[in-house]
Short mmCIF file of C-alpha atoms and ligand atoms in Angstrom, two decimals:
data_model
loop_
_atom_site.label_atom_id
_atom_site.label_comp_id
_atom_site.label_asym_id
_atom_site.label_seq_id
_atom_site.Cartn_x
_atom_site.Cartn_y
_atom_site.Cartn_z
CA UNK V 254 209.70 -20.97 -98.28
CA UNK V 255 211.22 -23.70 -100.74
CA UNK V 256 213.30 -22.87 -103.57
CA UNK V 257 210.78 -23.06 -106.34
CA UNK V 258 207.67 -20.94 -105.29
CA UNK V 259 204.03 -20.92 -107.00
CA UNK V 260 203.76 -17.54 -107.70
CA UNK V 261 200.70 -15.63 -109.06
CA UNK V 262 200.82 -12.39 -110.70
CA UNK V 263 197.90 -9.99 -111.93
CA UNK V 264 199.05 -7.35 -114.04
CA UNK V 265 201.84 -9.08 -116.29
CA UNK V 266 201.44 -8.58 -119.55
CA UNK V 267 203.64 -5.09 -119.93
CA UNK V 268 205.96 -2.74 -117.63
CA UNK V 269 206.55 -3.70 -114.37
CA UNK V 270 204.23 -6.77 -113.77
CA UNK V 271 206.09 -8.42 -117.20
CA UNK V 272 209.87 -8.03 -115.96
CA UNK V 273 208.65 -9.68 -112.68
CA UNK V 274 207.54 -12.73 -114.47
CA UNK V 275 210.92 -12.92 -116.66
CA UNK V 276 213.15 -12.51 -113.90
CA UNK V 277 211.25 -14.61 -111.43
CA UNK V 278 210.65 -17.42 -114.62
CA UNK V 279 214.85 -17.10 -115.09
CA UNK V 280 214.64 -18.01 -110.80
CA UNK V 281 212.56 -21.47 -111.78
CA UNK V 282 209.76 -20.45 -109.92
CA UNK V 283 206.38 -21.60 -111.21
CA UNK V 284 204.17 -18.99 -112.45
CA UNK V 285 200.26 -18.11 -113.30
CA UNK V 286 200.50 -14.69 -115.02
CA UNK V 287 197.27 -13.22 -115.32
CA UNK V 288 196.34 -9.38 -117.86
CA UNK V 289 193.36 -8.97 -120.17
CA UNK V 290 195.93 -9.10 -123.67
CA UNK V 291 195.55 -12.49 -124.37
CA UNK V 292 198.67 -11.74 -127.40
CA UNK V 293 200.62 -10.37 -124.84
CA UNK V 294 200.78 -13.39 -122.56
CA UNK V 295 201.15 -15.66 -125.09
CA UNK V 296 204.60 -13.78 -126.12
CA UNK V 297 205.41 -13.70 -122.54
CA UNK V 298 205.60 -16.95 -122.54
CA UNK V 299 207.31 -17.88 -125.17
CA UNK V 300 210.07 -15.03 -123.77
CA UNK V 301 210.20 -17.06 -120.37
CA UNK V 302 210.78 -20.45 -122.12
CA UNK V 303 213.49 -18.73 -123.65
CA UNK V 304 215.13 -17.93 -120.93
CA UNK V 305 214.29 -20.86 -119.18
CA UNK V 306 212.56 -23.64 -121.04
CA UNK V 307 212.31 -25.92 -118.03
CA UNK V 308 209.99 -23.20 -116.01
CA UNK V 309 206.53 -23.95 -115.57
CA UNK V 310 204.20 -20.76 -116.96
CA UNK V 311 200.68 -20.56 -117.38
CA UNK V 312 199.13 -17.52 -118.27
CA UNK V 313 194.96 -16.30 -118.30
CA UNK V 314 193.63 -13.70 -119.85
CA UNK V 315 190.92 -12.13 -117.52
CA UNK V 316 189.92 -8.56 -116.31
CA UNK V 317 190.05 -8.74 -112.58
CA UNK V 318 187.22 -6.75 -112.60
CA UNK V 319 185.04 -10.13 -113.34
CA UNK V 320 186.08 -10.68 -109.96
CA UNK V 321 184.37 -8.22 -107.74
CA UNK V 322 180.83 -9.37 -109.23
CA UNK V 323 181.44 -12.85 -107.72
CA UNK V 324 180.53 -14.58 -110.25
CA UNK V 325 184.21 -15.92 -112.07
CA UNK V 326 185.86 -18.49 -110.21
CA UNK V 327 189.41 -18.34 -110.32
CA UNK V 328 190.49 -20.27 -107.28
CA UNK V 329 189.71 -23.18 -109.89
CA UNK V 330 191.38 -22.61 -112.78
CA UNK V 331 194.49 -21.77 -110.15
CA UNK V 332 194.31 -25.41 -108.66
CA UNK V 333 194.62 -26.92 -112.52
CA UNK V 334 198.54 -25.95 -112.12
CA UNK V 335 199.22 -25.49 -108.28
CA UNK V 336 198.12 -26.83 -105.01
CA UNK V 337 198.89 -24.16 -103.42
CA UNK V 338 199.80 -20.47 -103.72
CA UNK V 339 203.34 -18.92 -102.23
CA UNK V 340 203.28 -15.91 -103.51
CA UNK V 341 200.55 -13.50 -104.63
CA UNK V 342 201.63 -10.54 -106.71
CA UNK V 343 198.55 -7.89 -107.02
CA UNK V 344 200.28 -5.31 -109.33
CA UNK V 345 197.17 -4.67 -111.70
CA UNK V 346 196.65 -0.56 -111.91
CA UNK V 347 194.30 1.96 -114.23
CA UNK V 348 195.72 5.49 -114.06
CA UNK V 349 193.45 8.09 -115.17
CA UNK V 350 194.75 11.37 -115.21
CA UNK V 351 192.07 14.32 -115.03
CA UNK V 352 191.15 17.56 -112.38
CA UNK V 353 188.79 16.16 -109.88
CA UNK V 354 186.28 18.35 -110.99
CA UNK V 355 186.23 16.41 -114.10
CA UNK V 356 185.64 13.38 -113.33
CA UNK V 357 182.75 11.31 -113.27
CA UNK V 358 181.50 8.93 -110.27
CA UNK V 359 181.61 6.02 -112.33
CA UNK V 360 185.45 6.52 -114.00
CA UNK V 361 186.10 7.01 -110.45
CA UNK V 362 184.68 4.26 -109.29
CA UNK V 363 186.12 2.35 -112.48
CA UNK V 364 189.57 3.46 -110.63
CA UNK V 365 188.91 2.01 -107.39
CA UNK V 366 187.70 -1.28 -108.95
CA UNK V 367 190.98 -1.87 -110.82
CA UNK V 368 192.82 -0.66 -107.88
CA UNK V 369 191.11 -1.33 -104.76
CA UNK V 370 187.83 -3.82 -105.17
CA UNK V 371 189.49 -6.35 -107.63
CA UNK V 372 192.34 -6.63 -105.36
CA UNK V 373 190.41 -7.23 -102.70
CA UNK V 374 188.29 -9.78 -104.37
CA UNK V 375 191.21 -11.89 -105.72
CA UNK V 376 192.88 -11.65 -102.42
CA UNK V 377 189.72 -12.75 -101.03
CA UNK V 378 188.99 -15.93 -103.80
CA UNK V 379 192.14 -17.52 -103.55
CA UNK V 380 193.11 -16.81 -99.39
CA UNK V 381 192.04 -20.46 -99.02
CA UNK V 382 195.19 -21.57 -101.14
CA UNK V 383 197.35 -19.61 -98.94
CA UNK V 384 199.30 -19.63 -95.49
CA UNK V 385 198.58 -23.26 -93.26
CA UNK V 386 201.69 -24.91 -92.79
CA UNK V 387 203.89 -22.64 -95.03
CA UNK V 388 204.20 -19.26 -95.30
CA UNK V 389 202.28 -16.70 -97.94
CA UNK V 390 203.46 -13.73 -99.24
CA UNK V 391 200.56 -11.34 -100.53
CA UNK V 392 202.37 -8.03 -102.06
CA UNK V 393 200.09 -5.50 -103.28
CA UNK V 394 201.82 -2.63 -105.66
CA UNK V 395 200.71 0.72 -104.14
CA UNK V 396 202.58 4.13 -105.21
CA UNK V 397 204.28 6.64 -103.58
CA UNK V 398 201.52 9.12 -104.40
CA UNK V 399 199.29 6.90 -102.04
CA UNK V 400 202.04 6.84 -99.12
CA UNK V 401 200.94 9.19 -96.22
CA UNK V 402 202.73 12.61 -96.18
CA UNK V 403 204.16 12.31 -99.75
CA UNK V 404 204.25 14.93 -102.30
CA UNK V 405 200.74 14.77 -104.78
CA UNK V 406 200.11 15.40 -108.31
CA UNK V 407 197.17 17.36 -109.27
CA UNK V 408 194.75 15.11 -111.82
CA UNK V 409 195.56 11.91 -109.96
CA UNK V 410 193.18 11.94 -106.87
CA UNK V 411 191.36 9.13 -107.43
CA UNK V 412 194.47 6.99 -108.52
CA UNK V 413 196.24 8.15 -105.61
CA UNK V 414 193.39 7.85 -103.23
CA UNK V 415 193.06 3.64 -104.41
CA UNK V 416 196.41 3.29 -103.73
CA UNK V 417 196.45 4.84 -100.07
CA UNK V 418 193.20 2.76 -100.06
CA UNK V 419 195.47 -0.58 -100.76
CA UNK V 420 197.77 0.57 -98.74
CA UNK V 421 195.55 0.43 -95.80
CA UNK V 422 193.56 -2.62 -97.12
CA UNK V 423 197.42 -4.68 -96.69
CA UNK V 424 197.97 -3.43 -93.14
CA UNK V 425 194.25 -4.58 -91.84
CA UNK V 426 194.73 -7.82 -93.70
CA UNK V 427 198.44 -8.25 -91.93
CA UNK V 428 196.42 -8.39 -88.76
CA UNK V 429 193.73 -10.24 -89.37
CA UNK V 430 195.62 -13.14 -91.45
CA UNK V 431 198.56 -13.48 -89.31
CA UNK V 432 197.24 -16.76 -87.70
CA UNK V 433 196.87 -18.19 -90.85
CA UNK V 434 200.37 -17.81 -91.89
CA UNK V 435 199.63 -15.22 -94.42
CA UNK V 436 202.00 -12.22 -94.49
CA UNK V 437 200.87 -9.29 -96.52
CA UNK V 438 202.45 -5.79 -97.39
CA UNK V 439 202.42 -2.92 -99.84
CA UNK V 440 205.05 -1.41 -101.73
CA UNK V 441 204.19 1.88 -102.64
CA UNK V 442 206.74 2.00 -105.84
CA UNK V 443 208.41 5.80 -107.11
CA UNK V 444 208.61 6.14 -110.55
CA UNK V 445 210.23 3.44 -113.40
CA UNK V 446 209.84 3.81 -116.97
CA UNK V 447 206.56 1.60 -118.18
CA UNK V 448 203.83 3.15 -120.64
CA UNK V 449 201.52 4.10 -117.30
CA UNK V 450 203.95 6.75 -116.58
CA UNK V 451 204.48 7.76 -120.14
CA UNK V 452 200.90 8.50 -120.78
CA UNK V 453 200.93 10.22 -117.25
CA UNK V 454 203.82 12.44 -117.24
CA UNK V 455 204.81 12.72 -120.68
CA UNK V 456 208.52 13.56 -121.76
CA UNK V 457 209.41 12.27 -117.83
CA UNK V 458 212.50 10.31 -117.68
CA UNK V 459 212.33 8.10 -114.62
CA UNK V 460 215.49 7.02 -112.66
CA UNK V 461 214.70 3.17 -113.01
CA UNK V 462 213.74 1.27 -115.92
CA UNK V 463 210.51 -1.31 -115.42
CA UNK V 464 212.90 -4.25 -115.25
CA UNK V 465 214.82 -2.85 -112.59
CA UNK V 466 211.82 -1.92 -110.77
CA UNK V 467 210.80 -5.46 -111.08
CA UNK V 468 214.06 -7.11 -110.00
CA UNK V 469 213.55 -5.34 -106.27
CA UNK V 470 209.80 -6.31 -106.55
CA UNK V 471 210.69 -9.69 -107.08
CA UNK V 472 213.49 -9.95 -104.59
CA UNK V 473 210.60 -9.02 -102.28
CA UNK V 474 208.15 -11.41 -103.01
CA UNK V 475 210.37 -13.69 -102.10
CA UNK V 476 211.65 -12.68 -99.21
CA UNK V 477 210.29 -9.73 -98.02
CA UNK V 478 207.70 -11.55 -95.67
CA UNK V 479 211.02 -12.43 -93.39
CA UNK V 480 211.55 -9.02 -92.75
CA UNK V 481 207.88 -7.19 -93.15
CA UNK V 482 204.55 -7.76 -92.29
CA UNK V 483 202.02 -5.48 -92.59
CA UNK V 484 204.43 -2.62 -93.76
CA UNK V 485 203.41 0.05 -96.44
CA UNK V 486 207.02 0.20 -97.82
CA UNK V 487 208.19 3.83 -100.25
CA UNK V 488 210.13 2.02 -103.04
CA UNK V 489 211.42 5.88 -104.24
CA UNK V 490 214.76 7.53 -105.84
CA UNK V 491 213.09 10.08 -106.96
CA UNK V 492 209.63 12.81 -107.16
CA UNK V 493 207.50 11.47 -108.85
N1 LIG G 101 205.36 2.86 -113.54
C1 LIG G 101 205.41 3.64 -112.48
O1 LIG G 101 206.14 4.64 -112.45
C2 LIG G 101 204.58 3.32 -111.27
C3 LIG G 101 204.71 4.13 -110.14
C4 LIG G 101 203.97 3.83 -109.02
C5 LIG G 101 203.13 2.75 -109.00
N2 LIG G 101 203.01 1.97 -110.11
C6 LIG G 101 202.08 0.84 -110.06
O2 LIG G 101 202.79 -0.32 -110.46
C7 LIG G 101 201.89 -1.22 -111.15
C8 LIG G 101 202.46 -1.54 -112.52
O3 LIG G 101 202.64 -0.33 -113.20
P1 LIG G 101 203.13 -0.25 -114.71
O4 LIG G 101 203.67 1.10 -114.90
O5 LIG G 101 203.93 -1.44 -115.06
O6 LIG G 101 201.69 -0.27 -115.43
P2 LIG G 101 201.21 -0.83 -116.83
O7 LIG G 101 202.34 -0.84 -117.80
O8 LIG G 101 199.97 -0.09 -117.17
O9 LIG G 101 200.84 -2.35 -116.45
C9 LIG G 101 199.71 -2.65 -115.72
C10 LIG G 101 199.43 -4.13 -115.84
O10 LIG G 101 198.17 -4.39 -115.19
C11 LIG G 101 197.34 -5.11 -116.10
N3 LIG G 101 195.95 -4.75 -115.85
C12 LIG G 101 195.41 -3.51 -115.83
N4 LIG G 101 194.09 -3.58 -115.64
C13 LIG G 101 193.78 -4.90 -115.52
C14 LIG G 101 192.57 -5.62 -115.33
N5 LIG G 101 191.41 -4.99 -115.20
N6 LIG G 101 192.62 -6.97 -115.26
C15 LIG G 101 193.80 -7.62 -115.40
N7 LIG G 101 194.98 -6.99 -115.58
C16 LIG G 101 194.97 -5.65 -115.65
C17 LIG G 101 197.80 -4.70 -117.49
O11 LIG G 101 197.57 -5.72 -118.44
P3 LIG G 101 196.36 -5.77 -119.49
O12 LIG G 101 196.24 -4.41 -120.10
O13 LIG G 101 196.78 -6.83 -120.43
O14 LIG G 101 195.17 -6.17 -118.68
C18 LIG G 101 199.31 -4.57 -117.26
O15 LIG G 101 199.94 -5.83 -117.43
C19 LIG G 101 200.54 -0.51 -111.21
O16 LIG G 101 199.73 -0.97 -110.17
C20 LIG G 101 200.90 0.95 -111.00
O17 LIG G 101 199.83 1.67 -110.45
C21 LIG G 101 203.70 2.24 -111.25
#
């Protein structure tokens, strides 16, 4: 890969997905940042031309969701800014903590769509702006919860389960996009310190903070499909 990468990131406008786009942005890569909080986009990037006015940011505001009906077309509003994609960041999440008894089918299903589905149809919409000649790097953001053999958390089945579901999702799509030059792997992150784990284990100091979460993250992006392909990768200090 060159030194300036067109990255794409869902999930950016707080905790983990944000600190990616600042440190990457302080990098010079060029970046499409996409959340639903319009407000908080807009401030993002007017942080990232602070620390680096020359960087080339454009942010949407969209709930991947739209995707996985098939009927928004983001491949276009992608090729506005880039001809190509480098790196694909799929860190959107929804955590809904609850007993499984408690739950209704369609929250659940709510879960896998932010989780599973809508990561599956953005991978899916912009694929044919990836690999060819140069390498792409798809990362999905899985958690540890989700890695195989790992300790669980009761009230989080059907967060965990989307995340082993993702997990699996990156290793069949390794495979099957290898020809194409498109390397893809999962990190299945331990705890850092965002609002998602606030709300989920309250009074819970994790070891890491979100942007130092996001400074590994990002050092993988970038390089991590030298190393990995098709890898389900614990990112963990700590339980949870
Ligand atoms: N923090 C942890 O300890 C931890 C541990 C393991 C795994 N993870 C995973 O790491 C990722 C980031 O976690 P975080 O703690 O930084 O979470 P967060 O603070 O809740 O951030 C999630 C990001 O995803 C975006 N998002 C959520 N639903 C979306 C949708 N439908 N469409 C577009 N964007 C959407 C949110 O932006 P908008 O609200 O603006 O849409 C936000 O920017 C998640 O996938 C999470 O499951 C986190």
């Amino acid at each position: 890969m060159n030194n300036n990468l067109n990255i794409v990131i869902i999930g950016s406008s707080r905790g983990i997905g944000r600190e990616v786009a600042k440190h990457l942005c302080s990098q010079g890569h060029n970046l499409f940042c996409i959340s639903r909080n319009a407000e908080a986009l807009e401030l993002l990037k007017k942080e990232c031309f602070e620390i680096r006015p020359a960087t080339a940011v454009t942010t949407l505001a969209l709930d991947v969701s739209e995707l996985t009906a098939g009927t928004y077309r983001l491949r276009s509003r992608i090729t506005n800014v880039f001809e190509r994609i480098d790196v694909l960041l799929y860190n959107a999440g929804l955590l809904v903590k609850k007993d499984f008894a408690e739950f209704k089918m369609a929250e659940a299903m709510n879960i896998f769509g932010v989780n599973f589905f809508s990561a599956a149809a953005v991978i899916k919409e912009l694929l044919p702006l990836m690999g060819g000649e140069r390498i792409s790097h798809i990362v999905n953001v899985g958690s540890m919860g989700g890695f195989q053999g790992s300790t669980k958390f009761p009230g989080l089945s059907f967060y965990t389960a989307s995340k082993a579901a993702l997990g699996s999702l990156s290793e069949c799509l390794a495979v099957e996009l290898n020809d194409h030059n498109v390397r893809v792997n999962c990190l299945a992150l331990g705890s850092a310190q965002t609002e998602m784990l606030e709300e989920a284990f309250p009074g819970y100091s994790a070891p890491l903070s979100a942007a130092e979460m996001a400074e590994f993250v990002s050092h993988f992006m970038v390089t991590g499909h030298k190393y990995f392909n098709g890898k389900v990768l614990p990112v963990s200090v700590s339980t949870p």
